[in-house]
């Protein structure tokens, strides 16, 4: 027995000794093409489960490896994947490996289609003007991919941006509040706050176009003025179009829903020749839908072709075209009885009438070029032309009718009729060089360039308004004055004689529409901002350096802008305003570990006061608006970089914003706010916890205040939360897809959307109390079932049929949210 035990002991010692001799190690270090260490790269050995990450000097080490053949696989965001077959023998191995940056990293506007099919997007072009890992940009940048839009059945901007923290709908229009600052850039705006493929544009504002041609929507939080000039201090929305792919993909989608909704979308892409030097993509969309709102409908056509020419690895040229034609009516919102009772009228009530129409046409044409002059220097240039045309007839509520004594009749909405023809054109151009360099251990990515933008309302736009009360002499007057009652016409309403309006008032109790004789109205020309000939242009030069030193990244930027606006430029009485701004940007990112980056940033912004707001009637001239942002936070990646999370705190201040003074004797008069402040905390989570479990979650706390006004009483402004800016809001959306078993092909989605306490309408008038808006929580759900190339989908929003309001101004313009809606779709991919 003892001999047996000794033999087993001896055998074990020999066996483990031999085994030890047969196991080895491998050590290495990663560099980029400039000789700088690559930090946080994932190194994997296959077969097996051997995984390491490169440290702060690019080094990695594997111990206790068996001898044999392995494949070493290295992945790092922004670099080409590395694969090499190696043989590990009895000796320890040491390797130095060079990783090469992906060629797309020096592009400006994206000209390469995105092949991923996930909620998570890792690269942003808008944050630094070149492709940069979002985790490395020292500013909060959030996004919504086309995959998330499709899963939620989101087809318009207000539905899309609900997936981003700190954004709240302001009205029915293309009009949101970001971090407490209203973001609108519609017709007549001198400083649109929307970007299209990274270039400044504007939108029709009154109606929201379909978004079936978008790859994703980016929200760059804070004033991104160092890159884009005058912008909203709360944030900038960048719409990124789908680009052609070098593989064939075709998709046809049909949707039907309640309120007579019917949509069709087509998306075709692929190479146009054998060499794949010419790529194409075509997106088509058609919509015919009614609404829960009386008289409202939408008929839309979208045609969006895109072409890429890739003659070689150094040159890429892209052309994107989006054309949208829309027929609808303008919805100015719900009117309630002359009080703050939101429930006094049904949410379907609309004071528009049968005669009304809103016909719009919009086109956007983008051309871009990216050419590598050398391995480390790239030239980028892009041009965007935006055109818009509108023809409008509308009836809208302006106040409440009065009786013979001048007392308000709370159930009778006084209306105004407007006929408008408007056109606007815009050109945006950018050209810059991006270059990679190194000074010692510091790596630089330098961007230097020039931007040009103009906006034109040409001669020929016009607006005619019919409003006020009729006088016996055949004229009209704005107000009814009881002391001069003998001069007014009267008519009978509910047994009493009341002043006769120029346009028939709308009885909110009867709530009936009719075909009106608009030819009987007495019209007067209205030279509003959107029809007076106007031309503005902006010239900008800028330089930016992204410095990397081991775990530390520093972003330094400086921009100089010259803004010139010409009011009524076609006349001899042209009014010209010139304003200049110098804007710095400083940001720092530190990699705490491979999962977590900490960042902080300081950036400034400005918005010029153009010639339209500088006249003496408005109280001008006014100083330009100036802003700054202080922000800090954490950006993290989890679950093998499938899930990202951002937490940020911010402090934004804007000076010199203009608000209407609510002067009844001078409706054009403006007050300039001393300070417009917003402070808050935000959290965004997006990605997948499991390959078949996706999640998007947001939370925002915002403390937005107006502090002081020149020409007004400070007490009207101090300590009032800004309108349509909830203090708390949040959302969560998840989707689970079964990938095996009897339920394979079945998917389920669900979400919760919460908006906290806020107010409607900042009046600046002590006699008018802003309306308190009720909080609301919406529940949404979805079902999916895929069979081979066919996807069936059902989305139900507002499951509990919650009555709620998404925005508003006053008792004549409130914007209720939709009740329960459903949308069923069928998609065929081939």
Coordinates of C-alpha atoms in Angstrom, one line a residue, residues 156-569:
X156 CA -42.0 62.2 -36.6
X157 CA -39.5 64.2 -34.6
X158 CA -41.6 64.6 -31.5
X159 CA -41.9 60.8 -31.2
X160 CA -38.2 60.2 -31.9
X161 CA -36.7 62.7 -29.4
X162 CA -38.7 61.3 -26.5
X163 CA -35.9 58.8 -26.2
X164 CA -33.4 61.5 -25.1
X165 CA -33.2 63.0 -21.7
X166 CA -34.1 66.6 -21.1
X167 CA -36.2 67.1 -24.3
X168 CA -39.9 68.0 -24.1
X169 CA -42.4 68.7 -26.7
X170 CA -43.4 72.4 -26.8
X171 CA -46.3 72.4 -29.4
X172 CA -47.7 70.2 -32.2
X173 CA -45.0 71.6 -34.5
X174 CA -41.4 70.8 -35.1
X175 CA -40.7 72.5 -31.9
X176 CA -39.1 71.1 -28.7
X177 CA -37.5 72.3 -25.5
X178 CA -34.0 71.1 -24.7
X179 CA -32.7 71.6 -21.2
X180 CA -35.3 74.4 -20.7
X181 CA -34.5 76.3 -23.9
X182 CA -36.9 76.2 -26.8
X183 CA -35.4 74.8 -29.9
X184 CA -37.1 76.1 -33.0
X185 CA -35.7 76.8 -36.4
X186 CA -38.6 77.3 -38.7
X187 CA -39.4 79.6 -41.6
X188 CA -38.1 83.1 -40.9
X189 CA -35.6 82.0 -38.2
X190 CA -32.3 83.8 -38.5
X191 CA -30.6 81.1 -36.5
X192 CA -32.0 77.6 -37.1
X193 CA -31.0 75.2 -34.4
X194 CA -31.3 72.1 -36.6
X195 CA -28.6 70.4 -38.6
X196 CA -29.0 68.2 -41.6
X197 CA -26.0 65.9 -42.2
X198 CA -24.0 68.2 -40.0
X199 CA -24.9 71.4 -41.9
X200 CA -27.2 74.2 -40.8
X201 CA -30.7 74.1 -42.2
X202 CA -34.2 75.2 -41.2
X203 CA -37.6 73.4 -41.2
X204 CA -41.1 74.3 -42.2
X205 CA -42.0 74.3 -38.5
X206 CA -45.8 74.1 -38.8
X207 CA -45.9 70.4 -39.8
X208 CA -43.5 67.6 -39.1
X209 CA -42.3 65.7 -42.1
X210 CA -41.9 61.9 -42.2
X211 CA -38.5 60.6 -41.2
X212 CA -38.3 57.3 -43.1
X213 CA -35.1 58.5 -44.8
X214 CA -33.1 59.0 -41.6
X215 CA -30.3 56.7 -40.3
X216 CA -30.4 58.4 -36.9
X217 CA -31.1 61.6 -35.0
X218 CA -28.3 63.1 -32.9
X219 CA -28.8 65.6 -30.1
X220 CA -25.7 67.6 -29.2
X221 CA -26.3 69.0 -25.8
X222 CA -25.4 72.5 -24.9
X223 CA -24.3 75.4 -27.2
X224 CA -22.2 73.7 -29.9
X225 CA -21.3 77.2 -31.2
X226 CA -17.6 76.4 -31.5
X227 CA -18.5 74.1 -34.4
X228 CA -21.7 75.4 -35.8
X229 CA -22.0 79.1 -34.9
X230 CA -25.1 80.6 -33.5
X231 CA -27.2 77.8 -31.9
X232 CA -29.6 77.1 -29.1
X233 CA -27.8 76.9 -25.7
X234 CA -29.9 73.9 -24.7
X235 CA -28.8 71.7 -27.7
X236 CA -28.7 71.1 -31.4
X237 CA -30.6 68.4 -33.3
X238 CA -28.7 66.8 -36.2
X239 CA -30.6 64.7 -38.7
X240 CA -28.4 62.1 -40.4
X241 CA -29.7 60.5 -43.6
X242 CA -29.4 56.9 -44.6
X243 CA -26.4 56.4 -46.9
X244 CA -25.8 53.8 -49.6
X245 CA -24.4 50.4 -48.7
X246 CA -22.1 48.2 -50.7
X247 CA -24.4 45.2 -50.1
X248 CA -27.9 44.7 -51.5
X249 CA -30.7 45.4 -49.1
X250 CA -34.3 46.0 -50.0
X251 CA -37.3 46.6 -47.7
X252 CA -40.9 47.3 -48.3
X253 CA -43.1 48.4 -45.4
X254 CA -46.9 48.9 -45.1
X255 CA -48.7 50.4 -42.1
X256 CA -52.3 50.9 -41.1
X257 CA -53.7 52.4 -37.9
X258 CA -56.7 54.1 -36.3
X259 CA -57.9 57.5 -37.5
X260 CA -57.6 56.2 -41.0
X261 CA -53.8 56.1 -41.0
X262 CA -52.1 54.5 -44.0
X263 CA -48.4 54.6 -44.8
X264 CA -46.0 52.9 -47.2
X265 CA -42.2 53.0 -47.1
X266 CA -39.6 51.6 -49.4
X267 CA -35.8 51.4 -48.8
X268 CA -33.6 50.0 -51.5
X269 CA -29.8 50.1 -51.4
X270 CA -26.7 48.4 -52.9
X271 CA -23.9 48.7 -55.5
X272 CA -24.8 50.0 -59.0
X273 CA -21.9 48.4 -60.7
X274 CA -19.7 45.3 -60.3
X275 CA -16.7 47.2 -58.9
X276 CA -18.9 48.7 -56.2
X277 CA -17.5 52.2 -57.0
X278 CA -21.1 53.5 -57.4
X279 CA -23.6 52.9 -54.7
X280 CA -27.2 53.9 -54.4
X281 CA -30.0 54.2 -51.9
X282 CA -33.6 55.1 -52.5
X283 CA -36.2 55.8 -49.8
X284 CA -39.8 56.5 -50.7
X285 CA -42.6 57.3 -48.3
X286 CA -46.4 58.0 -48.6
X287 CA -48.8 58.9 -45.9
X288 CA -52.6 59.5 -45.8
X289 CA -53.8 59.9 -42.2
X290 CA -56.5 61.7 -40.2
X291 CA -56.2 62.7 -36.5
X292 CA -58.0 62.7 -33.2
X293 CA -58.1 66.5 -33.7
X294 CA -61.2 67.8 -35.6
X295 CA -60.6 68.6 -39.3
X296 CA -56.9 67.6 -39.1
X297 CA -55.3 65.3 -41.7
X298 CA -51.9 64.7 -43.3
X299 CA -51.1 63.7 -46.9
X300 CA -47.3 63.4 -47.4
X301 CA -45.0 62.2 -50.2
X302 CA -41.3 61.7 -49.5
X303 CA -38.7 61.0 -52.2
X304 CA -35.1 60.6 -50.9
X305 CA -32.4 59.2 -53.3
X306 CA -28.8 59.0 -52.3
X307 CA -25.7 58.2 -54.3
X308 CA -22.1 57.5 -53.4
X309 CA -19.0 57.4 -55.7
X310 CA -16.0 55.6 -54.3
X311 CA -13.3 55.6 -57.0
X312 CA -10.6 54.5 -54.6
X313 CA -9.8 54.2 -50.9
X314 CA -8.9 57.8 -50.7
X315 CA -11.9 59.5 -52.2
X316 CA -15.6 59.4 -51.4
X317 CA -18.3 61.6 -53.0
X318 CA -21.9 61.6 -51.8
X319 CA -25.1 63.2 -53.0
X320 CA -28.3 63.2 -50.9
X321 CA -31.7 64.5 -52.0
X322 CA -34.8 64.7 -49.9
X323 CA -38.1 66.0 -51.3
X324 CA -41.3 66.3 -49.3
X325 CA -44.7 67.4 -50.3
X326 CA -47.4 67.9 -47.7
X327 CA -51.1 68.8 -47.8
X328 CA -52.8 69.4 -44.5
X329 CA -54.4 72.0 -42.2
X330 CA -52.6 74.1 -39.6
X331 CA -53.5 73.0 -36.1
X332 CA -53.2 75.9 -33.6
X333 CA -54.3 73.8 -30.7
X334 CA -57.2 73.4 -28.4
X335 CA -59.2 76.4 -27.0
X336 CA -60.8 76.1 -23.6
X337 CA -63.3 78.3 -21.9
X338 CA -61.8 81.6 -20.7
X339 CA -60.2 80.1 -17.6
X340 CA -57.6 77.5 -16.6
X341 CA -59.9 74.5 -16.8
X342 CA -58.2 72.3 -19.3
X343 CA -61.1 69.9 -19.3
X344 CA -63.8 72.5 -20.2
X345 CA -63.7 71.5 -23.9
X346 CA -62.9 68.1 -25.6
X347 CA -59.2 67.6 -26.6
X348 CA -60.5 67.2 -30.2
X349 CA -61.8 70.8 -30.3
X350 CA -60.3 72.9 -33.1
X351 CA -61.3 76.5 -34.0
X352 CA -60.0 76.0 -37.5
X353 CA -62.6 75.7 -40.3
X354 CA -63.4 73.7 -43.4
X355 CA -61.9 76.3 -45.8
X356 CA -58.5 76.0 -44.2
X357 CA -55.5 74.5 -46.0
X358 CA -51.7 74.2 -45.5
X359 CA -49.7 73.1 -48.6
X360 CA -46.0 72.8 -48.2
X361 CA -43.0 71.7 -50.3
X362 CA -39.5 71.2 -49.0
X363 CA -36.3 70.0 -50.6
X364 CA -32.8 69.4 -49.2
X365 CA -29.9 68.6 -51.4
X366 CA -26.5 67.7 -49.8
X367 CA -23.3 67.1 -51.7
X368 CA -20.1 66.1 -49.9
X369 CA -16.6 65.1 -50.7
X370 CA -13.9 63.5 -48.5
X371 CA -10.4 63.0 -50.0
X372 CA -7.3 61.8 -48.3
X373 CA -4.4 64.0 -49.5
X374 CA -1.9 61.9 -47.5
X375 CA -2.1 59.1 -45.0
X376 CA -2.6 61.7 -42.3
X377 CA -4.3 64.7 -44.0
X378 CA -7.9 64.7 -45.3
X379 CA -9.8 67.4 -47.1
X380 CA -13.6 67.6 -46.4
X381 CA -16.2 69.8 -48.0
X382 CA -20.0 69.7 -48.0
X383 CA -22.8 71.9 -49.4
X384 CA -26.5 71.9 -48.4
X385 CA -29.3 73.7 -50.3
X386 CA -32.6 74.0 -48.5
X387 CA -35.8 75.2 -50.1
X388 CA -39.3 75.7 -48.7
X389 CA -42.6 76.9 -50.1
X390 CA -45.9 77.4 -48.2
X391 CA -49.4 78.3 -49.1
X392 CA -51.8 78.8 -46.1
X393 CA -55.3 79.7 -45.2
X394 CA -56.1 79.4 -41.5
X395 CA -58.7 80.5 -38.9
X396 CA -57.2 80.7 -35.4
X397 CA -58.2 81.9 -32.0
X398 CA -56.7 85.2 -30.8
X399 CA -58.7 85.9 -27.7
X400 CA -62.3 85.8 -26.5
X401 CA -65.2 87.8 -27.9
X402 CA -66.8 90.5 -25.6
X403 CA -70.4 91.6 -24.9
X404 CA -71.7 95.2 -25.3
X405 CA -70.2 96.1 -22.0
X406 CA -66.7 94.9 -23.0
X407 CA -66.9 91.8 -20.7
X408 CA -65.2 88.6 -22.0
X409 CA -67.5 85.8 -23.2
X410 CA -65.7 82.7 -22.1
X411 CA -67.4 80.4 -24.5
X412 CA -66.9 82.4 -27.7
X413 CA -63.4 82.4 -29.3
X414 CA -62.6 85.5 -31.3
X415 CA -60.9 84.4 -34.5
X416 CA -58.5 85.8 -37.1
X417 CA -58.1 84.6 -40.7
X418 CA -54.8 84.6 -42.5
X419 CA -53.8 84.0 -46.1
X420 CA -50.1 83.5 -46.6
X421 CA -47.6 82.6 -49.3
X422 CA -44.1 82.1 -48.1
X423 CA -40.8 81.0 -49.6
X424 CA -37.4 80.6 -47.9
X425 CA -34.0 79.4 -49.2
X426 CA -30.8 78.6 -47.4
X427 CA -27.3 77.7 -48.4
X428 CA -24.7 76.0 -46.1
X429 CA -21.2 75.3 -47.0
X430 CA -18.2 74.0 -45.1
X431 CA -14.6 73.2 -46.1
X432 CA -11.9 72.0 -43.8
X433 CA -8.8 70.0 -43.4
X434 CA -8.3 67.3 -40.7
X435 CA -4.9 66.1 -39.9
X436 CA -3.2 63.5 -37.6
X437 CA 0.2 64.3 -36.0
X438 CA 2.2 63.5 -33.0
X439 CA 4.5 65.5 -30.7
X440 CA 6.4 63.1 -28.5
X441 CA 3.8 60.9 -26.8
X442 CA 1.0 63.4 -27.6
X443 CA -1.3 62.5 -30.5
X444 CA -3.2 65.3 -32.3
X445 CA -6.2 65.4 -34.6
X446 CA -6.4 68.9 -35.9
X447 CA -9.4 70.4 -37.7
X448 CA -9.2 73.8 -39.4
X449 CA -11.8 75.3 -41.8
X450 CA -14.3 77.8 -43.0
X451 CA -18.1 77.8 -42.9
X452 CA -20.7 79.9 -44.8
X453 CA -24.4 80.0 -44.3
X454 CA -27.1 82.3 -45.7
X455 CA -30.9 82.5 -45.3
X456 CA -33.2 84.3 -47.8
X457 CA -36.9 85.2 -47.8
X458 CA -37.2 86.4 -51.4
X459 CA -39.5 89.1 -52.7
X460 CA -43.0 87.7 -53.4
X461 CA -43.9 86.3 -50.0
X462 CA -47.0 87.9 -48.5
X463 CA -49.6 87.6 -45.7
X464 CA -53.1 89.1 -45.5
X465 CA -55.0 89.1 -42.2
X466 CA -58.6 89.6 -41.3
X467 CA -59.2 90.4 -37.6
X468 CA -60.8 92.8 -35.2
X469 CA -64.3 94.2 -35.1
X470 CA -66.5 95.7 -37.8
X471 CA -67.4 99.4 -37.8
X472 CA -70.5 100.9 -39.4
X473 CA -68.4 102.9 -41.9
X474 CA -67.1 99.6 -43.5
X475 CA -63.8 99.5 -41.8
X476 CA -62.4 97.4 -38.9
X477 CA -60.7 98.1 -35.6
X478 CA -58.5 96.0 -33.4
X479 CA -60.4 96.4 -30.1
X480 CA -63.9 97.0 -28.9
X481 CA -64.3 100.2 -26.8
X482 CA -67.7 100.3 -25.0
X483 CA -67.7 104.1 -24.9
X484 CA -67.7 104.2 -28.7
X485 CA -70.3 101.4 -29.1
X486 CA -72.4 103.5 -31.5
X487 CA -69.6 103.1 -34.1
X488 CA -69.7 99.3 -34.1
X489 CA -71.8 96.8 -35.9
X490 CA -73.7 94.3 -33.6
X491 CA -75.3 90.9 -34.1
X492 CA -77.4 88.6 -31.9
X493 CA -75.7 85.8 -29.9
X494 CA -77.7 83.8 -27.3
X495 CA -80.4 86.5 -27.0
X496 CA -78.0 89.4 -26.6
X497 CA -76.5 91.9 -29.0
X498 CA -72.7 91.8 -29.1
X499 CA -70.0 93.5 -31.3
X500 CA -69.7 91.9 -34.7
X501 CA -66.3 90.5 -35.5
X502 CA -64.5 90.7 -38.9
X503 CA -64.2 86.9 -38.9
X504 CA -67.1 84.8 -37.4
X505 CA -66.2 83.8 -33.8
X506 CA -66.3 80.1 -32.8
X507 CA -68.8 78.9 -30.3
X508 CA -66.9 76.5 -28.1
X509 CA -70.1 75.1 -26.6
X510 CA -71.8 74.3 -29.9
X511 CA -68.4 73.1 -31.5
X512 CA -69.7 73.1 -35.1
X513 CA -67.7 73.9 -38.2
X514 CA -69.0 75.4 -41.4
X515 CA -67.9 76.5 -44.9
X516 CA -67.3 80.2 -44.5
X517 CA -67.5 83.1 -47.0
X518 CA -63.9 84.2 -46.7
X519 CA -64.5 86.7 -49.6
X520 CA -66.5 88.9 -47.2
X521 CA -63.6 89.5 -44.8
X522 CA -61.8 92.8 -44.7
X523 CA -58.1 92.1 -45.1
X524 CA -55.0 94.1 -44.3
X525 CA -51.4 93.4 -45.2
X526 CA -49.4 91.9 -42.3
X527 CA -45.6 92.3 -42.7
X528 CA -44.6 89.5 -40.4
X529 CA -41.1 88.0 -40.1
X530 CA -41.9 85.2 -42.5
X531 CA -42.9 87.4 -45.4
X532 CA -40.8 90.5 -45.4
X533 CA -37.8 90.2 -47.8
X534 CA -34.9 89.2 -45.6
X535 CA -31.3 88.1 -46.2
X536 CA -28.7 87.0 -43.7
X537 CA -25.3 85.5 -44.0
X538 CA -22.6 84.2 -41.7
X539 CA -18.9 83.7 -42.3
X540 CA -16.9 81.6 -39.9
X541 CA -13.4 80.3 -39.4
X542 CA -12.4 77.8 -36.8
X543 CA -9.6 75.6 -35.5
X544 CA -9.8 72.5 -33.2
X545 CA -7.2 70.2 -31.7
X546 CA -8.0 66.8 -30.1
X547 CA -5.0 65.9 -28.1
X548 CA -4.5 62.4 -26.6
X549 CA -1.9 61.4 -24.0
X550 CA -2.3 57.9 -22.7
X551 CA -5.6 58.0 -20.7
X552 CA -6.1 61.8 -21.1
X553 CA -7.8 63.5 -24.0
X554 CA -8.1 67.3 -24.4
X555 CA -10.3 69.1 -26.9
X556 CA -9.5 72.8 -27.7
X557 CA -11.5 74.8 -30.1
X558 CA -11.8 78.4 -31.2
X559 CA -14.3 80.0 -33.7
X560 CA -14.8 83.5 -35.1
X561 CA -18.2 84.4 -36.6
X562 CA -19.4 87.5 -38.6
X563 CA -23.2 87.7 -38.9
X564 CA -24.9 90.2 -41.2
X565 CA -28.6 90.5 -41.7
X566 CA -30.5 92.7 -44.2
X567 CA -34.2 93.5 -43.6
X568 CA -36.3 94.4 -46.6
X569 CA -33.1 94.1 -48.7

